[in-house]
Short mmCIF file of C-alpha atoms in Angstrom, two decimals:
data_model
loop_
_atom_site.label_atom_id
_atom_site.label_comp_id
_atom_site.label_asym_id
_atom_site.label_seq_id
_atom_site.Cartn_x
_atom_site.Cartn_y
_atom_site.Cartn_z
CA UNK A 1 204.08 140.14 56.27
CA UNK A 2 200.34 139.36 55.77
CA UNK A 3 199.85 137.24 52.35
CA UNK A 4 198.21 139.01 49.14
CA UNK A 5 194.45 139.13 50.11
CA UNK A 6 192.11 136.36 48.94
CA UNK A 7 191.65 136.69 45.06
CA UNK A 8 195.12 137.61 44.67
CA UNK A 9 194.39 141.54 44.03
CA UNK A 10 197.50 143.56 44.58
CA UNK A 11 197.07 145.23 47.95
CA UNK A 12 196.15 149.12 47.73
CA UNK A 13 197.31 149.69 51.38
CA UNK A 14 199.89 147.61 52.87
CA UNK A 15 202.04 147.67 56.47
CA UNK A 16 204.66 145.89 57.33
CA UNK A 17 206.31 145.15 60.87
CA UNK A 18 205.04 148.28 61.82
CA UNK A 19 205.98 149.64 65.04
CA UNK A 20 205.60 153.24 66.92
CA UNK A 21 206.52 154.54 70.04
CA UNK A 22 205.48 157.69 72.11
CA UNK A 23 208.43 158.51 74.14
CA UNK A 24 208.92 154.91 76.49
CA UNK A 25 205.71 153.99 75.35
CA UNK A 26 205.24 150.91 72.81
CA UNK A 27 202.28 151.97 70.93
CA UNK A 28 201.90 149.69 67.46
CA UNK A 29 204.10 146.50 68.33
CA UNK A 30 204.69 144.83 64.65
CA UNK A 31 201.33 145.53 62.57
CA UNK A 32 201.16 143.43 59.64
CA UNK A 33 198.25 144.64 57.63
CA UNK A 34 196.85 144.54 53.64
CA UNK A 35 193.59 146.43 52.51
CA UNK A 36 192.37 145.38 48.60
CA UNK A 37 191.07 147.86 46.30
CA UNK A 38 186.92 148.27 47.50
CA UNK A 39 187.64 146.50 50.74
CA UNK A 40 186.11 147.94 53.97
CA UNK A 41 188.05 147.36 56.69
CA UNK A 42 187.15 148.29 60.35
CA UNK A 43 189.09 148.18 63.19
CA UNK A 44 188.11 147.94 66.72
CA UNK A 45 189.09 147.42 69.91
CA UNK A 46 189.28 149.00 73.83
CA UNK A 47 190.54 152.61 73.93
CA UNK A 48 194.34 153.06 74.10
CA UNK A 49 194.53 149.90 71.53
CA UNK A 50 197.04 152.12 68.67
CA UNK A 51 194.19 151.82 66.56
CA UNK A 52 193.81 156.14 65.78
CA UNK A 53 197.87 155.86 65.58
CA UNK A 54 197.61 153.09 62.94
CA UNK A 55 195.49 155.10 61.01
CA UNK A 56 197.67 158.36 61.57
CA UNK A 57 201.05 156.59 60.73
CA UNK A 58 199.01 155.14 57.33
CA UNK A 59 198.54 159.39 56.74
CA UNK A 60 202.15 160.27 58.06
CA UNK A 61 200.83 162.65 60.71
CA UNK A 62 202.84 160.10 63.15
CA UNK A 63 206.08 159.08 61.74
CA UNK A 64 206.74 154.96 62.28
CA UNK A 65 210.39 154.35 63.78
CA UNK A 66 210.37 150.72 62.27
CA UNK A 67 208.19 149.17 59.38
CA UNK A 68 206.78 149.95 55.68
CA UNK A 69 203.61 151.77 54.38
CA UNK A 70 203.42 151.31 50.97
CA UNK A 71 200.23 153.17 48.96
CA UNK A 72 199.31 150.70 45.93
CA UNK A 73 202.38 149.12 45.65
CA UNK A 74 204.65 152.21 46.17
CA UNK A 75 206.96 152.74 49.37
CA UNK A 76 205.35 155.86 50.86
CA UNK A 77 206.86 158.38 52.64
CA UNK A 78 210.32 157.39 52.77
CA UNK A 79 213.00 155.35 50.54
CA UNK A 80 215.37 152.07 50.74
CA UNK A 81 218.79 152.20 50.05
CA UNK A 82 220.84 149.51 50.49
CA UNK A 83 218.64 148.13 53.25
CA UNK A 84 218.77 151.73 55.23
CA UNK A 85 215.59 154.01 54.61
CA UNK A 86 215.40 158.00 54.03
CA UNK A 87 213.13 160.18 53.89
CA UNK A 88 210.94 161.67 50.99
CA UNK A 89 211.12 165.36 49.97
CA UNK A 90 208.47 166.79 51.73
CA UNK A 91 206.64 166.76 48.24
CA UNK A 92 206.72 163.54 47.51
CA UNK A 93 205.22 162.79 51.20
CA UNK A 94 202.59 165.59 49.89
CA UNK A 95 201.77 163.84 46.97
CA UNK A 96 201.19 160.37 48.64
CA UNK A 97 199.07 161.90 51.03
CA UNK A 98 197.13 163.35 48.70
CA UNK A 99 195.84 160.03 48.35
CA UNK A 100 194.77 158.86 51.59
CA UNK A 101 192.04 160.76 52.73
CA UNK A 102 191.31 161.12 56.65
CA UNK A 103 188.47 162.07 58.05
CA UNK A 104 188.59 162.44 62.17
CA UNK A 105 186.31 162.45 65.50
CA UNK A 106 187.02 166.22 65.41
CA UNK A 107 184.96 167.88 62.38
CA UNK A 108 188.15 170.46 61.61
CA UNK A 109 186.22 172.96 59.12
CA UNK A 110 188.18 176.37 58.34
CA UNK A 111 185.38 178.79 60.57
CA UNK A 112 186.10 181.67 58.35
CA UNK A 113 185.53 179.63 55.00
CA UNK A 114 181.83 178.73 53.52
CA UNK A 115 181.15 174.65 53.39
CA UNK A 116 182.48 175.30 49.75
CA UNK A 117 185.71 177.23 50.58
CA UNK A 118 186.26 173.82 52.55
CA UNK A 119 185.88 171.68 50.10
CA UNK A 120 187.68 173.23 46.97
CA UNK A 121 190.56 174.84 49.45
CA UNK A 122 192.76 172.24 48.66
CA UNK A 123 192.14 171.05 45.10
CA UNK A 124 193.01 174.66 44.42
CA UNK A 125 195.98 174.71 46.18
CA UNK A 126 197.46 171.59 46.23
CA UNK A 127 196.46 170.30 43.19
CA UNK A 128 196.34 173.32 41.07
CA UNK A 129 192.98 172.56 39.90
CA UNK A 130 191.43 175.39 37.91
CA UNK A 131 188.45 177.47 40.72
CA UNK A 132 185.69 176.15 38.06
CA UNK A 133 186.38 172.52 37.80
CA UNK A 134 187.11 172.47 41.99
CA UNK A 135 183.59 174.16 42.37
CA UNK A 136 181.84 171.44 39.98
CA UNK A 137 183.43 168.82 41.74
CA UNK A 138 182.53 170.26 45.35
CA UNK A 139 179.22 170.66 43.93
CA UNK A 140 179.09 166.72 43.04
CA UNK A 141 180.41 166.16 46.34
CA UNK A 142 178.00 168.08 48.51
CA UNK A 143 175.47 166.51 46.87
CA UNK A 144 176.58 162.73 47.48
CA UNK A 145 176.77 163.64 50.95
CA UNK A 146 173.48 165.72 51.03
CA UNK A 147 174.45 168.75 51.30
CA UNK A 148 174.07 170.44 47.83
CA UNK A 149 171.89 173.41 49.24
CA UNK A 150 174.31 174.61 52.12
CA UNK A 151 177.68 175.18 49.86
CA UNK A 152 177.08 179.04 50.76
CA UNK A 153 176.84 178.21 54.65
CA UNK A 154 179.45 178.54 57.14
CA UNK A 155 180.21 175.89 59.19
CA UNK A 156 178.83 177.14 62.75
CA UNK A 157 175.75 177.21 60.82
CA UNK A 158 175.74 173.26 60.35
CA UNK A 159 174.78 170.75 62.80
CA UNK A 160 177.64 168.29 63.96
CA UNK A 161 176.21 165.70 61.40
CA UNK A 162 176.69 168.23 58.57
CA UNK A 163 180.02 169.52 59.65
CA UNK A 164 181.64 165.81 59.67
CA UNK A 165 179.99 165.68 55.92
CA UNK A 166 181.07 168.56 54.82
CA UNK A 167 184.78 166.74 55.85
CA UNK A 168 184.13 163.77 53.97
CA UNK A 169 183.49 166.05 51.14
CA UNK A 170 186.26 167.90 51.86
CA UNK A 171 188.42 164.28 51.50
CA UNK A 172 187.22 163.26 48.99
CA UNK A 173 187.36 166.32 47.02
CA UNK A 174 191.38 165.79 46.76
CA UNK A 175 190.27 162.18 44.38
CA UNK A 176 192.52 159.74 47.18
CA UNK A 177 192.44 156.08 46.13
CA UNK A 178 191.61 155.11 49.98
CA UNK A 179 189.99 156.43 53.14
CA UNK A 180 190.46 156.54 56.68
CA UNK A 181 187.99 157.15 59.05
CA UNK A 182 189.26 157.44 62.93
CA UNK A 183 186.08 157.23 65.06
CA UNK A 184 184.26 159.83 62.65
CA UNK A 185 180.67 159.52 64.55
CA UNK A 186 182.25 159.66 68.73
CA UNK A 187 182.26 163.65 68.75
CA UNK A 188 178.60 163.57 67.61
CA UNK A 189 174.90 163.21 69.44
CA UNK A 190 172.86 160.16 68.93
CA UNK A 191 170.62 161.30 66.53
CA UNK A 192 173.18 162.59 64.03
CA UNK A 193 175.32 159.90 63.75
CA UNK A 194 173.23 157.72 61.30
CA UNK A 195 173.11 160.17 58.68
CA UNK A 196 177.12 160.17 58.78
CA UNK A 197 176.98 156.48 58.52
CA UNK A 198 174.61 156.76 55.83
CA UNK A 199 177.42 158.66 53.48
CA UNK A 200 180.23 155.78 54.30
CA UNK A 201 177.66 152.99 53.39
CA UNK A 202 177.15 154.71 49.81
CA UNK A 203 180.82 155.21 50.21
CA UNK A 204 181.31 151.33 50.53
CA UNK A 205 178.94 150.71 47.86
CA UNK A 206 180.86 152.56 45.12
CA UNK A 207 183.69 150.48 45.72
CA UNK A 208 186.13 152.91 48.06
CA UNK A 209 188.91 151.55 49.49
CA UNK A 210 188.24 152.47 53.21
CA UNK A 211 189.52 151.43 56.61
CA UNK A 212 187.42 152.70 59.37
CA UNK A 213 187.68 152.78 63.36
CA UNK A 214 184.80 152.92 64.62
CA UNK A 215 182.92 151.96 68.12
CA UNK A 216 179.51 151.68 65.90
CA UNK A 217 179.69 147.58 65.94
CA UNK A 218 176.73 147.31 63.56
CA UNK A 219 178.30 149.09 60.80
CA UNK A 220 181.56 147.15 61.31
CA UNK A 221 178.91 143.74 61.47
CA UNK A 222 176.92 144.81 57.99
CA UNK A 223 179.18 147.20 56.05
CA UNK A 224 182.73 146.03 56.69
CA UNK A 225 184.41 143.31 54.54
CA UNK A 226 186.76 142.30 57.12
CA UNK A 227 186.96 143.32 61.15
CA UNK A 228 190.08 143.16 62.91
CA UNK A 229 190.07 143.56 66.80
CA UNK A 230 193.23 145.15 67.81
CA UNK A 231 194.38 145.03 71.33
CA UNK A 232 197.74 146.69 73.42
CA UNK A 233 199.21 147.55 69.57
CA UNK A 234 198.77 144.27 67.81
CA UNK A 235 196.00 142.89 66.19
CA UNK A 236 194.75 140.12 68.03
CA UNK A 237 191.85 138.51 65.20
CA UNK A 238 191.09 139.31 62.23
CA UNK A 239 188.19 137.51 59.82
CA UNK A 240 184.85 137.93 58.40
CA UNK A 241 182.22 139.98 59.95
CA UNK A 242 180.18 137.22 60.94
CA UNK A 243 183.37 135.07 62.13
CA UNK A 244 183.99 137.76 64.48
CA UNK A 245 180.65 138.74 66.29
CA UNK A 246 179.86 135.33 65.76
CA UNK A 247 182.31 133.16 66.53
CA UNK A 248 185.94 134.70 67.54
CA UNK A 249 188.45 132.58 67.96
CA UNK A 250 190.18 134.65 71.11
CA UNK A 251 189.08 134.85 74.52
CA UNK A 252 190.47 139.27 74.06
CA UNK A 253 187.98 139.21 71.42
CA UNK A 254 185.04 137.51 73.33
CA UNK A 255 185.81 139.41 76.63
CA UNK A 256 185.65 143.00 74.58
CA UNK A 257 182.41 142.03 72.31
CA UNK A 258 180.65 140.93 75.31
CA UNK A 259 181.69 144.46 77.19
CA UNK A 260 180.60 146.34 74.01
CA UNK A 261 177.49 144.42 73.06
CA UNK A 262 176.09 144.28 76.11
CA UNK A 263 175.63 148.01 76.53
#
């Protein structure tokens, strides 16, 4: 298991010999992995890497055969017994999903709710927060992501840029203590993805917790704490920004920045 990051913080998301297969296939092949409290992480790599089902076994929307999640110090998703492991209720796997919030390539907006029906749909039903104090909150939210004069819109009204802020709002509107991000900008045109990257950079900047795959290598070089290059379901190097478009240590690393950069 990876050490206690530097500073000796207590790890808000941490894996453990985590492994996942798709039928014969070996998709995550041990991942050993801690994220601090404020840290951004980003993760990249070729296609077909595991990074998306990293992020998807961190949310439980894949299930891990082998291996421990654990959400700010707590065992998620499933219990040890006498060395064997159980699963949760599936309320208790509600509840610590409730505080990892994912937002993905695909925008996923209900069509038949307004930008606010998205947003306070699941504070008011999963949370049980009162329709008044799930509106003032949305209406925080839209507005931190730039959006405060389209709450009334629907979401085929909205550009693609919109639409993916409307689902960070949407996220974040359910208070997690982390994020995950799983190649949020791919789905969208050129000229839209900076304002999307725009909201995650405030994001970073007050202090959320936030692991991000991404293909955008200059947000990963200025915004991320640490990068880790994943490659065939491990992680291959991990280290500082500038350590790793700088100077990576492995020849998988090299071989994919130069691919990448050189676009």
């Amino acid at each position: 298991m990876n050490p206690i990051p530097p500073g000796g913080a207590q790890p808000m998301i941490e894996i453990e010999g985590l492994h996942k297969y798709f039928g014969g296939l070996h998709v995550l092949k041990g991942i050993d992995l801690s994220v601090t409290a404020g840290e951004v992480v980003c993760i990249i790599g070729p296609s077909g890497s595991g990074k998306s089902t990293l992020l998807r076994c961190i949310n439980h929307l894949e299930v891990a055969e082998k291996g421990r999640i654990r959400i700010d110090g707590q065992l998620a998703y499933r219990e040890e017994v006498a060395g064997r492991f159980r699963p949760h209720s599936n309320r208790a796997i509600s509840a610590v999903r409730a505080q990892v919030g994912m937002v993905f390539q695909q925008f996923n907006l209900f069509p038949h709710l307004t930008v606010m029906g998205n947003v306070i749909e699941a504070p008011i039903h999963v949370l049980r927060k009162p329709k008044a104090l799930a509106r003032q909150r949305g209406s925080e939210l839209l507005a931190q992501v730039g959006l405060a004069d389209k709450s009334d819109a629907y979401p085929e009204e909205l550009s693609g840029g919109q639409q993916q802020r409307v689902a960070i709002a949407r996220a974040l509107a359910m208070d997690p203590k982390a994020m995950l991000f799983d190649e949020v900008t791919s789905a969208l045109d050129p000229e839209l993805v900076a304002e999307v990257l725009t909201v995650m950079r405030d994001l970073a900047s007050l202090g959320m917790t936030m692991l991000v795959v991404t293909h955008e290598m200059n947000f990963a070089r200025q915004v991320g704490s640490r990068v880790i290059f994943m490659d065939h379901g491990v992680i291959v190097e991990e280290d500082t920004p500038a350590r790793i478009f700088g100077a990576p240590r492995e020849q998988r690393t090299r071989d994919f920045l130069r691919t990448v950069l050189d676009r």
